[in-house]
Structures are given as structure tokens and as C-alpha cells.
Coordinates of N, CA and C in Angstrom, one line a residue:
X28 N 7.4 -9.0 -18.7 CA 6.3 -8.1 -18.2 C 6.8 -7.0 -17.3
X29 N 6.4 -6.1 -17.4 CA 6.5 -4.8 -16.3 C 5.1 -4.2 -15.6
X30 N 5.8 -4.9 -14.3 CA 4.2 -4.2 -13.0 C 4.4 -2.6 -13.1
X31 N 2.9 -2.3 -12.8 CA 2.9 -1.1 -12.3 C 1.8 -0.8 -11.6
X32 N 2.0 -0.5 -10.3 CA 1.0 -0.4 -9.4 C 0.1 0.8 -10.2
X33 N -1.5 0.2 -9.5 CA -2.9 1.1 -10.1 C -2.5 2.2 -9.3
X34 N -2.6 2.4 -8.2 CA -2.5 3.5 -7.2 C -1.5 4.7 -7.5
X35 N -1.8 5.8 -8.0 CA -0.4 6.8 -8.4 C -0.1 6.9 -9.6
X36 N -0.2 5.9 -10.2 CA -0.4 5.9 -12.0 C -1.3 6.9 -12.4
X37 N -1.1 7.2 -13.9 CA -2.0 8.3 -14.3 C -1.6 7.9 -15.7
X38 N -2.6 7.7 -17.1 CA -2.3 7.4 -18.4 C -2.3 8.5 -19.2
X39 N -1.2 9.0 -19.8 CA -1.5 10.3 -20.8 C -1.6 9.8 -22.3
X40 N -2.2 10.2 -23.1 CA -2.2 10.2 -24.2 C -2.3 12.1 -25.1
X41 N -1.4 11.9 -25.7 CA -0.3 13.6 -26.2 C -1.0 13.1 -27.6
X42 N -1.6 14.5 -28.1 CA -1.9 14.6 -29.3 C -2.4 13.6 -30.2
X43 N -3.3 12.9 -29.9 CA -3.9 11.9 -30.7 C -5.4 12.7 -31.7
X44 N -4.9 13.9 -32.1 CA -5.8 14.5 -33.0 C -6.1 14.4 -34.2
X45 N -7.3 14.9 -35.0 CA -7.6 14.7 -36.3 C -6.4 15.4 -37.1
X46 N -5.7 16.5 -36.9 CA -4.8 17.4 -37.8 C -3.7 16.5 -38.4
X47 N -3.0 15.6 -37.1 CA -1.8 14.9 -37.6 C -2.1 13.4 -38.0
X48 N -2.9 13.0 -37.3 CA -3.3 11.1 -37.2 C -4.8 11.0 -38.6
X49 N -5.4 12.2 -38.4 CA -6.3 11.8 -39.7 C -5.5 12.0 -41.0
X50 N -6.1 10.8 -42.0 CA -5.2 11.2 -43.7 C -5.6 12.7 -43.8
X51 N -6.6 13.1 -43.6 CA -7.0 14.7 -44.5 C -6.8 15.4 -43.5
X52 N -6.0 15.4 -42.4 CA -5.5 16.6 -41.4 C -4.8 17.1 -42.5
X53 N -4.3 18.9 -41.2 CA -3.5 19.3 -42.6 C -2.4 19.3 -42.3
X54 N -1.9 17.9 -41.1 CA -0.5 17.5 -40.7 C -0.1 16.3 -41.6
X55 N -1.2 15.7 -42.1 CA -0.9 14.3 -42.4 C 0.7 14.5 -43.4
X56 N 0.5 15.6 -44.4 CA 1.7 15.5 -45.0 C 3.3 15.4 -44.4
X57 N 3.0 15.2 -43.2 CA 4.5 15.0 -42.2 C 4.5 14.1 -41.9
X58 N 4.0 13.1 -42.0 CA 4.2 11.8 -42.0 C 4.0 11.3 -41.1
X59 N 3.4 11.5 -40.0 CA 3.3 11.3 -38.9 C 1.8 9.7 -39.5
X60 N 0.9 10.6 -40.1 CA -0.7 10.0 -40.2 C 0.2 8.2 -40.8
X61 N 1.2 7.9 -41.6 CA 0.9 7.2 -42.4 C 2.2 6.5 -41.4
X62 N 3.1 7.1 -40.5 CA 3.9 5.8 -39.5 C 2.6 5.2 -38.8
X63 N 1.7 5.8 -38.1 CA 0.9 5.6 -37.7 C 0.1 4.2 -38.1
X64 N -0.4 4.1 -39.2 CA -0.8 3.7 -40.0 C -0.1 2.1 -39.8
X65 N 1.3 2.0 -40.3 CA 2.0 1.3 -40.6 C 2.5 0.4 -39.6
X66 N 2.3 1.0 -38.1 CA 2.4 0.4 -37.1 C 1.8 0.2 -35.9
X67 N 0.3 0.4 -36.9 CA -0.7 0.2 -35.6 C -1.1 1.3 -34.6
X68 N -0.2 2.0 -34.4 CA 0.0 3.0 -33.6 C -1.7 3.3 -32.3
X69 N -3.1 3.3 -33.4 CA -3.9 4.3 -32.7 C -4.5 2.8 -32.2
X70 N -4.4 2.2 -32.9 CA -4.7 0.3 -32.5 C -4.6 -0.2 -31.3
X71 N -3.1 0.2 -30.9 CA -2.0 -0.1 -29.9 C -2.7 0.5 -28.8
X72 N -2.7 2.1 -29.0 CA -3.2 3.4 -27.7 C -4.4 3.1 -27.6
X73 N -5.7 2.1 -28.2 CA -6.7 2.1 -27.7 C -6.6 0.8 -26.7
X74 N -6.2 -0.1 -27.3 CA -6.0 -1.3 -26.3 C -5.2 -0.9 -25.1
X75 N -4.1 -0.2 -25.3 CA -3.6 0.2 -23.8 C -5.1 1.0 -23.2
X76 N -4.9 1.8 -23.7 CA -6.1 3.1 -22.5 C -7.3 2.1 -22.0
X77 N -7.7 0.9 -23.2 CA -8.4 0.3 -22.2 C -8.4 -0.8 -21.3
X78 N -6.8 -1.1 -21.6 CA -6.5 -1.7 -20.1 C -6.1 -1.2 -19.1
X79 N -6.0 0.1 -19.0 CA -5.7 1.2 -18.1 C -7.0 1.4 -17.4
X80 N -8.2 1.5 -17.9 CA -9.5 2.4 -17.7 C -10.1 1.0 -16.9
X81 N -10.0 -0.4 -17.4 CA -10.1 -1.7 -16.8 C -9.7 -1.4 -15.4
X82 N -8.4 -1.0 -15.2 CA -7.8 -1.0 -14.2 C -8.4 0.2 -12.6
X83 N -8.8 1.1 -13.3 CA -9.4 2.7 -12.5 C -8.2 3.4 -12.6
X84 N -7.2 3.4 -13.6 CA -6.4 4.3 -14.0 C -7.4 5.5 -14.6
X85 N -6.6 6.6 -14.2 CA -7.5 7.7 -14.7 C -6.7 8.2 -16.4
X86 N -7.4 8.4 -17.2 CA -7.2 9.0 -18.0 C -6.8 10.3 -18.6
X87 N -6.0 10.7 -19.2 CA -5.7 12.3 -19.5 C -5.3 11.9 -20.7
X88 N -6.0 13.1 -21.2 CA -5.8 13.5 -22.8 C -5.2 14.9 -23.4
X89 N -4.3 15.0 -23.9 CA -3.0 16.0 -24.1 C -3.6 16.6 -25.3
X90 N -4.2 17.9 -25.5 CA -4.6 18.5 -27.0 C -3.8 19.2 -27.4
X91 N -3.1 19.9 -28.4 CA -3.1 21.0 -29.6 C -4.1 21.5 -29.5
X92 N -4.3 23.2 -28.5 CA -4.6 24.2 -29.2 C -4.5 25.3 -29.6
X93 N -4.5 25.9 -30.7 CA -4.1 27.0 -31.1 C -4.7 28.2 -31.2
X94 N -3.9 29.4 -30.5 CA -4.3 30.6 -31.0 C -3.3 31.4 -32.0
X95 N -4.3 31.2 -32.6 CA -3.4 31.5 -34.5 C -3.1 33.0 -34.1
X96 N -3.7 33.9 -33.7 CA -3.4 35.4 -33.5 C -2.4 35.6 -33.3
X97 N -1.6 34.8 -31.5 CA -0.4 34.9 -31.3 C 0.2 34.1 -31.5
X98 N 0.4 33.1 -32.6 CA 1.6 32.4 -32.8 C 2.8 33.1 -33.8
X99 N 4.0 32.6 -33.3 CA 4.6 33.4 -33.6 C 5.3 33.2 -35.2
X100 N 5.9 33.9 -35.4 CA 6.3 33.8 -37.3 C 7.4 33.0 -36.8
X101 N 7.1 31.4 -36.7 CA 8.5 30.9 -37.1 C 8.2 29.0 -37.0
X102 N 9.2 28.5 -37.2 CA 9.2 27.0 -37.3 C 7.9 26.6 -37.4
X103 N 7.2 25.8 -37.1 CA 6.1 25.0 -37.5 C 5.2 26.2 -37.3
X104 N 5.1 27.2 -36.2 CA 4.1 27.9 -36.1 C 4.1 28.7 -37.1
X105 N 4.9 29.0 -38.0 CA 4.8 30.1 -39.5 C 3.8 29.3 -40.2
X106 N 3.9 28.3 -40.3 CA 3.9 27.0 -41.6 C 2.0 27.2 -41.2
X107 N 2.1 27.1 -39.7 CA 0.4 26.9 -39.7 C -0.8 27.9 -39.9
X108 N 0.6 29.4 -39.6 CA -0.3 30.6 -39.9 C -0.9 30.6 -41.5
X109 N 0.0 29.9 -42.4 CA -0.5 30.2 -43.3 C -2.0 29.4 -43.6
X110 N -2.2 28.8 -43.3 CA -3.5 28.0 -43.3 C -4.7 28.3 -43.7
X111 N -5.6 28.0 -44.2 CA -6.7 29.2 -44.5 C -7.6 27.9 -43.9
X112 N -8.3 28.0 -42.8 CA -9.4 27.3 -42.3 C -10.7 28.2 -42.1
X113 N -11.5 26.9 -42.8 CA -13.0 27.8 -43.0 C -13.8 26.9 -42.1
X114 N -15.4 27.3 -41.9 CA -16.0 26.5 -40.9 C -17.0 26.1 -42.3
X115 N -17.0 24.5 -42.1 CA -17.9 24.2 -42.6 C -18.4 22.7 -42.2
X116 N -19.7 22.2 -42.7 CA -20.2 21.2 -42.2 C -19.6 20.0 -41.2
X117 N -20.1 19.6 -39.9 CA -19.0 18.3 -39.4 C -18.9 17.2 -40.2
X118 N -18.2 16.7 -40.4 CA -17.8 14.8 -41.3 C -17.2 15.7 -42.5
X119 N -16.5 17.1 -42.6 CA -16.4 17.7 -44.2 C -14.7 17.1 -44.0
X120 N -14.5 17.0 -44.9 CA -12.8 16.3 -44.8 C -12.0 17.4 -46.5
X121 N -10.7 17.2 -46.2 CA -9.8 18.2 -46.9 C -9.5 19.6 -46.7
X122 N -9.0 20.2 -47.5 CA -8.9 21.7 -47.1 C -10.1 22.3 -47.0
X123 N -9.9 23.3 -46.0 CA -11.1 24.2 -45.8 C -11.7 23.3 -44.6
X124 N -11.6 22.4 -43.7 CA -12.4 21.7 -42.4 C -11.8 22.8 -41.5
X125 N -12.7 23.1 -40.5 CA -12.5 23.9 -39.2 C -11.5 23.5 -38.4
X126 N -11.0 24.6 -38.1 CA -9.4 24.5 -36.8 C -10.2 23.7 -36.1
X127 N -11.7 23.9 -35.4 CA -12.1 22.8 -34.3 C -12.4 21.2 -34.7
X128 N -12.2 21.1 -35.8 CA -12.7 19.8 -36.6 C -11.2 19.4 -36.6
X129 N -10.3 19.7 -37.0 CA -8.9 19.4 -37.6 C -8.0 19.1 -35.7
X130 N -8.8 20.0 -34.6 CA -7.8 19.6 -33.5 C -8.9 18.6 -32.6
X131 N -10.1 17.6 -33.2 CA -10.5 17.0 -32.5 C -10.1 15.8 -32.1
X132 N -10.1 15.2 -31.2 CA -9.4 13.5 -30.9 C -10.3 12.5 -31.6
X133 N -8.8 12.2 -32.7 CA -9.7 11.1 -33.2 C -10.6 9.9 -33.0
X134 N -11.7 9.8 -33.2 CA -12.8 9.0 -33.4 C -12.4 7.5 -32.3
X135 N -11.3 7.0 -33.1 CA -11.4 5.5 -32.8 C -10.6 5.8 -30.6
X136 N -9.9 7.3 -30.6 CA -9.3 7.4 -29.2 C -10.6 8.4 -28.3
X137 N -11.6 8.5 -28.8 CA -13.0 9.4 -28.1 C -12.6 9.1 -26.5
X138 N -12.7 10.4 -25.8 CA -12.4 10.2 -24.1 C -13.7 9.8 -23.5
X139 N -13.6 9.2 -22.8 CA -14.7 8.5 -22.0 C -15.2 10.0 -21.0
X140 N -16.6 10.1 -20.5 CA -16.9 11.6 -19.8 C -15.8 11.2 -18.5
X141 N -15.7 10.2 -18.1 CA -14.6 10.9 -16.7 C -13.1 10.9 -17.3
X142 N -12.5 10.8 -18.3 CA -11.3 11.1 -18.7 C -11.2 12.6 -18.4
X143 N -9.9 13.1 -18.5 CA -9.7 14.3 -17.9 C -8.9 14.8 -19.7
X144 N -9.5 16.2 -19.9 CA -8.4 17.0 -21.1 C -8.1 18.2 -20.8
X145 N -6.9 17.9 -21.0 CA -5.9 19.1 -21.0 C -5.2 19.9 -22.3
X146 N -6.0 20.9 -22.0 CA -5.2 22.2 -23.6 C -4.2 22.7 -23.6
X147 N -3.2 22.6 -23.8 CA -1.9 23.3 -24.5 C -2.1 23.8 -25.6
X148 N -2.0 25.3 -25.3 CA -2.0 26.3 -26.3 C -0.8 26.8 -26.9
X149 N -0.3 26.8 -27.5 CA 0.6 27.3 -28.6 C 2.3 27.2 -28.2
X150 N 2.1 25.7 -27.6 CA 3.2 24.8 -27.1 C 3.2 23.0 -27.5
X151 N 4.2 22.9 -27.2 CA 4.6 21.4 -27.3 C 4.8 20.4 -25.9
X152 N 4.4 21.3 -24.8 CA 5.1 20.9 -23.6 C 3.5 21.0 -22.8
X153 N 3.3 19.9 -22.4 CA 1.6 19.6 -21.9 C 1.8 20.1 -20.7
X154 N 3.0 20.6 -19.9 CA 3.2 20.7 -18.7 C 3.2 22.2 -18.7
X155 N 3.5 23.0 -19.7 CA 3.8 24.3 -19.9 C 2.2 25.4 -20.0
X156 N 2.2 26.0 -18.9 CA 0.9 27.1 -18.7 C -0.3 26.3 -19.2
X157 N -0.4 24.9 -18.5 CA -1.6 24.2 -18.4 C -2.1 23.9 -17.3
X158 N -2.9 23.2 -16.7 CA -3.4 22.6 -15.6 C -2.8 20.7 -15.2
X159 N -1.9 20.5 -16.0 CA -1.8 18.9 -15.9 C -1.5 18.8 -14.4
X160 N 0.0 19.3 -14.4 CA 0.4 19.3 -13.0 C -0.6 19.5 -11.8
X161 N -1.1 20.2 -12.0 CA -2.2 20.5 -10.6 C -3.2 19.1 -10.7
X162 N -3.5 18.6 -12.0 CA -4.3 17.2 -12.0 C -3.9 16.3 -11.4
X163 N -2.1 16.2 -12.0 CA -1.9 14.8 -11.1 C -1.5 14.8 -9.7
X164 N -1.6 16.3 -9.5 CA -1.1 16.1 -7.8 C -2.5 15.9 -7.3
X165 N -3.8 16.5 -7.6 CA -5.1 16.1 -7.5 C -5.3 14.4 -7.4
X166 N -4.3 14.5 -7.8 CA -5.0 12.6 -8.3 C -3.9 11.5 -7.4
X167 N -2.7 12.4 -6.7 CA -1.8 11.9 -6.3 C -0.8 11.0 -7.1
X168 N -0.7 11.6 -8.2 CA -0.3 10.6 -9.0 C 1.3 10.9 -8.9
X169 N 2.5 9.8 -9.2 CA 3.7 10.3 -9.3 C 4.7 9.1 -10.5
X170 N 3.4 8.3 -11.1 CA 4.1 7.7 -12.1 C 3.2 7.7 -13.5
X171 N 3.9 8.2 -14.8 CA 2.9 8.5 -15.6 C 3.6 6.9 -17.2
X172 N 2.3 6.3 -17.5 CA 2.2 5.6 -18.8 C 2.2 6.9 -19.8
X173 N 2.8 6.8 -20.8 CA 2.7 7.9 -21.4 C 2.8 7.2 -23.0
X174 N 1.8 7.5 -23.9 CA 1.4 7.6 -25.4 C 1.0 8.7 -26.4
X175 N 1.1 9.0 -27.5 CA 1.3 9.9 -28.7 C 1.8 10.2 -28.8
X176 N 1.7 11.2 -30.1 CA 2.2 11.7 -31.3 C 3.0 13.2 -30.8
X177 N 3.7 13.6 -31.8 CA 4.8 13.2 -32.5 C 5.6 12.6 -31.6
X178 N 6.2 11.7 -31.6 CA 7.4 10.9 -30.9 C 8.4 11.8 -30.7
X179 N 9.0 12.6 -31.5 CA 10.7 13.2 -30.7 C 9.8 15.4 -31.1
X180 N 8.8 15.2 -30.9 CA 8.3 16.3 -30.8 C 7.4 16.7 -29.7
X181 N 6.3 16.8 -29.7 CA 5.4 17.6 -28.8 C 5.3 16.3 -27.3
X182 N 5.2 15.1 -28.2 CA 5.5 13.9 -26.7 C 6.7 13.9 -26.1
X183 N 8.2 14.1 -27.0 CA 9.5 14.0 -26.0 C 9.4 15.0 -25.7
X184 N 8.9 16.2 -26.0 CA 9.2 16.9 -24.8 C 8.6 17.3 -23.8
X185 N 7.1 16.4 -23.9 CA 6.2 16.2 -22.5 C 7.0 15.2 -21.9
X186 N 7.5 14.3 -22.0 CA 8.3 13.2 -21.5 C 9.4 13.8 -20.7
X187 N 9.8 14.8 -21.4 CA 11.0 15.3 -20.4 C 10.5 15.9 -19.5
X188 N 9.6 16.8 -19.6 CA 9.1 17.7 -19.0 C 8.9 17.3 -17.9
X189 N 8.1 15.9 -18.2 CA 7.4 15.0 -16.9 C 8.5 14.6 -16.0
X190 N 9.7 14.0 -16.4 CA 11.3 13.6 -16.0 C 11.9 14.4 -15.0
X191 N 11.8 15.6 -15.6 CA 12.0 16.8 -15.5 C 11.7 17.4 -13.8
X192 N 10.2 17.0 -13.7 CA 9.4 17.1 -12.6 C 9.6 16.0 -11.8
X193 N 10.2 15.1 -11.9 CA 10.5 13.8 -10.8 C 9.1 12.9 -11.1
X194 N 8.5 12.5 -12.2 CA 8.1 11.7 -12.7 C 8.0 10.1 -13.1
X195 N 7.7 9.7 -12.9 CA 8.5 8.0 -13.1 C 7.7 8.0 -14.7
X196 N 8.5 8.1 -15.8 CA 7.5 7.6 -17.1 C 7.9 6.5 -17.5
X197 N 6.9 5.9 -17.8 CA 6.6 4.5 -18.7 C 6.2 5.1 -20.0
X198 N 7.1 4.3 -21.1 CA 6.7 5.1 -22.3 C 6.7 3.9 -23.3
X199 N 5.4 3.9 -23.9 CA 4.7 2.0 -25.0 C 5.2 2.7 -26.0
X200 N 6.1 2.2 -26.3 CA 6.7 2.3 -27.7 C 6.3 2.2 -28.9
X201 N 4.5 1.3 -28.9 CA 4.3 0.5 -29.7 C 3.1 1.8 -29.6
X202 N 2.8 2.4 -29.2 CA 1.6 3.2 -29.0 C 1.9 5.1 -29.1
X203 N 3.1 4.7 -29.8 CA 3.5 6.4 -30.2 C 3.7 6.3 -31.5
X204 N 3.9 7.3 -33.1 CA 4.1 7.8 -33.8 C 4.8 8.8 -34.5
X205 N 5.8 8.9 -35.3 CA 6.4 10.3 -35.7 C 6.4 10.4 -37.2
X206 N 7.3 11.6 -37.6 CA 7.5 11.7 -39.0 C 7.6 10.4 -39.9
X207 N 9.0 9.7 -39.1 CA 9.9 8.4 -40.2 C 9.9 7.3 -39.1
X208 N 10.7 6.2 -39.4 CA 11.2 5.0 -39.0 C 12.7 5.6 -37.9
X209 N 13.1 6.4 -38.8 CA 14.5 6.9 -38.8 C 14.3 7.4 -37.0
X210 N 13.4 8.4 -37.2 CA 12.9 9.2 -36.0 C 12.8 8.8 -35.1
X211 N 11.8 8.0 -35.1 CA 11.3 7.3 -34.5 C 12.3 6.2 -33.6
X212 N 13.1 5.3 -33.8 CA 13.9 4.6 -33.6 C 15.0 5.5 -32.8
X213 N 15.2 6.9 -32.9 CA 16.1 7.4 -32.1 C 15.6 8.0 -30.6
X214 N 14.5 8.1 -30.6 CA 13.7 8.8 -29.6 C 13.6 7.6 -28.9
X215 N 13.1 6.0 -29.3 CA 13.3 5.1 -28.2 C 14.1 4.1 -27.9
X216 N 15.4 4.1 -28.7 CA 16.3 3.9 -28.6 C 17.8 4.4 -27.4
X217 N 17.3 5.7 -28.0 CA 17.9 6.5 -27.3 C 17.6 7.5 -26.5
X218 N 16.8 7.9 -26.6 CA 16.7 9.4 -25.8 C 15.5 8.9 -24.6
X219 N 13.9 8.1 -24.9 CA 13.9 7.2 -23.3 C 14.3 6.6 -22.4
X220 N 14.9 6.2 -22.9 CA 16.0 5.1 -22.3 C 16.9 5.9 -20.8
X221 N 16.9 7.1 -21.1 CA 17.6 8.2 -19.9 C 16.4 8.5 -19.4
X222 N 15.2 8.7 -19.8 CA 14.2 9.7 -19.4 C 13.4 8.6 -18.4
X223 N 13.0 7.4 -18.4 CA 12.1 6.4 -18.1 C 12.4 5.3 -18.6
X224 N 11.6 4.4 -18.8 CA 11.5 2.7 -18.9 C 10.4 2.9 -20.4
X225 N 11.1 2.4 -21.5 CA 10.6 1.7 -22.6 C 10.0 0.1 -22.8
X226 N 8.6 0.3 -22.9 CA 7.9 -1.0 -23.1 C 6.9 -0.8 -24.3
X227 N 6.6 -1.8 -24.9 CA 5.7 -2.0 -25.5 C 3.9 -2.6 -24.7
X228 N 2.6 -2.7 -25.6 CA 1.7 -2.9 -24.5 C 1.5 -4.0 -24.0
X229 N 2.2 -5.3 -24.8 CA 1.6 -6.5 -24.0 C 2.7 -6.7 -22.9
X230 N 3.8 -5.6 -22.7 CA 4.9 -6.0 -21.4 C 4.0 -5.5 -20.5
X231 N 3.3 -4.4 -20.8 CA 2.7 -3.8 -19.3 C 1.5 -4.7 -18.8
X232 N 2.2 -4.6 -16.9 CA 1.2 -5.3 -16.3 C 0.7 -4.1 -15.2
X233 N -0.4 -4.1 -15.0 CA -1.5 -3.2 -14.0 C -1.1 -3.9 -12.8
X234 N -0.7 -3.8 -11.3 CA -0.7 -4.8 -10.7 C -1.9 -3.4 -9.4
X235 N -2.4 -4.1 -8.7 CA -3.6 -3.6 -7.7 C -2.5 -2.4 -6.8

């Protein structure tokens, strides 16, 4: 087991949206929706967040959002300009569901009203020209539990970021997702392992 005092903690959860984690996002085809799938992933992050929320850990939730106007022609952001999103009925699934339907948090991770969200616009880095940082100094927080998606994408490099900033991360291994197996396995093998402490959720203990 691994203690972690309630006091100064703060739980993030990075992109746990309909685009990548729902089958009919129009990420699922990256594989992210079906590692997910395969290892419990959204299963895992609900049972953590609510042993966190048990605890009076505060909540934060990490969005994807986009301004298609200025994203720029290149790597993933090319790929998404092409997109053709139309607005149509809520529960509509497949092509054509609204950019606001496709970047909602999925259903089964819904934020409780005192959870706190935070938007990242047309980045991968929750820390970058957001409000997080000013949250958790609000909140005095200086050690973050950290969960979602993509694993060695938009999360490692919140992870670093957090690192980065003299952050203590705790990162549930069992409560993130990426493209592959392959991927996956290198980001917590390797690359948390320098950044913070790798656990899965039944090691974590809340201690007062």
C-alpha cells in the first residue's frame, strides 16, 4: 500500500472524454477507446475518484478543447481540422455528433458540482495557458494523484509538466489508457518511474 496524506492532495483526471474513450468518438479509431476497454481503465478511474471524493480530496477534471479556427495545419491538429462536425440531436452517436457532444466527459466519469474543470485549449499540457496552477495553489495542494488518457500523450505530458513544477505525482497505472499495450507499458515502465511513484488503485491508501 501507498499512504497519502488527504491534506495537499488534489485528484486529476486528463481527458476522460466522449471523442477518445466513447466507441463512436471520432478518436476511437486510435485505439485508445478499445485499450480502455480491455483494461478496465474508466472502471478503475471511477472507483479511484471515489475513493478520493470519500476522502474530501478535491477533484479536477482535465478537458480537450478545441478552437478549430486556430489550430494549426499539422500532427494531430491537421487530422482534426478535417472533421466535418455538425450539431445534431443529444444521445446522436457516429459521424456528424457535435464538437460539444464528442468533447463531453464521459457518462460513467460525470463531475460531481463541487469538482473543479479545467479547459485546455488547443494543447496537451493541462498546465499550459490554463487556470490549473492557480487551483491548486488555491487549494494548497503540492501532491497530485494523477489519471487519463492518452498515457504517453496529452497525460505524460501533464505529468511532466506537473514534475516539472515541483509536484509530487502519483500516477494509477491501472486507471490510464493509450493507443497499444506496447505504449502503454513504456510510459509506466519507464518514463514515470523518473517523474513520480507508479501504483495501481488498490495500493493507494488516503491516510487523514
Amino acid at each position: 500500500m501507498t499512504d497519502v496524506k488527504r491534506e495537499g492532495t488534489a485528484f486529476i483526471i486528463v481527458d476522460a472524454q466522449n471523442y477518445v474513450l466513447h466507441e463512436n468518438g471520432f478518436g476511437a479509431e486510435w485505439g485508445v477507446c478499445q485499450h480502455a476497454k480491455e483494461t478496465n481503465m474508466i472502471e478503475n478511474t471511477k472507483k479511484a475518484t471515489e475513493k478520493a471524493r470519500v476522502k474530501g480530496i478535491p477533484v479536477i477534471y482535465i478537458v480537450m478543447g478545441l478552437r478549430l479556427k486556430v489550430l494549426p495545419d499539422m500532427g494531430l491538429w491537421k487530422d482534426i481540422k478535417k472533421i466535418n462536425f455538425k450539431e445534431i440531436s443529444p444521445g446522436g452517436s457516429g459521424p456528424g455528433r457535435s464538437l460539444a457532444e464528442e468533447l463531453t466527459i464521459v457518462e460513467e466519469l460525470t463531475p460531481h458540482p463541487k469538482d473543479f474543470v479545467v479547459t485546455k485549449y488547443n494543447t496537451m499540457d493541462a498546465f499550459h495557458n490554463t487556470d490549473l496552477e492557480l487551483i491548486l495553489k488555491g487549494l494548497k495542494c503540492d501532491t497530485l494523484i494523477l489519471t487519463g488518457d492518452a498515457t504517453n500523450l496529452c497525460f505524460e505530458t501533464t505529468v511532466r509538466s506537473a514534475f516539472n513544477r515541483g509536484y509530487k505525482c502519483i500516477v494509477l497505472s491501472d486507471c490510464t489508457a493509450t493507443i497499444n499495450e506496447e505504449f502503454q507499458k513504456f510510459a509506466i515502465e519507464v518514463i514515470f518511474p523518473m517523474l513520480g511513484e507508479v501504483i495501481m488503485v488498490e495500493e493507494l491508501e488516503i491516510i487523514p
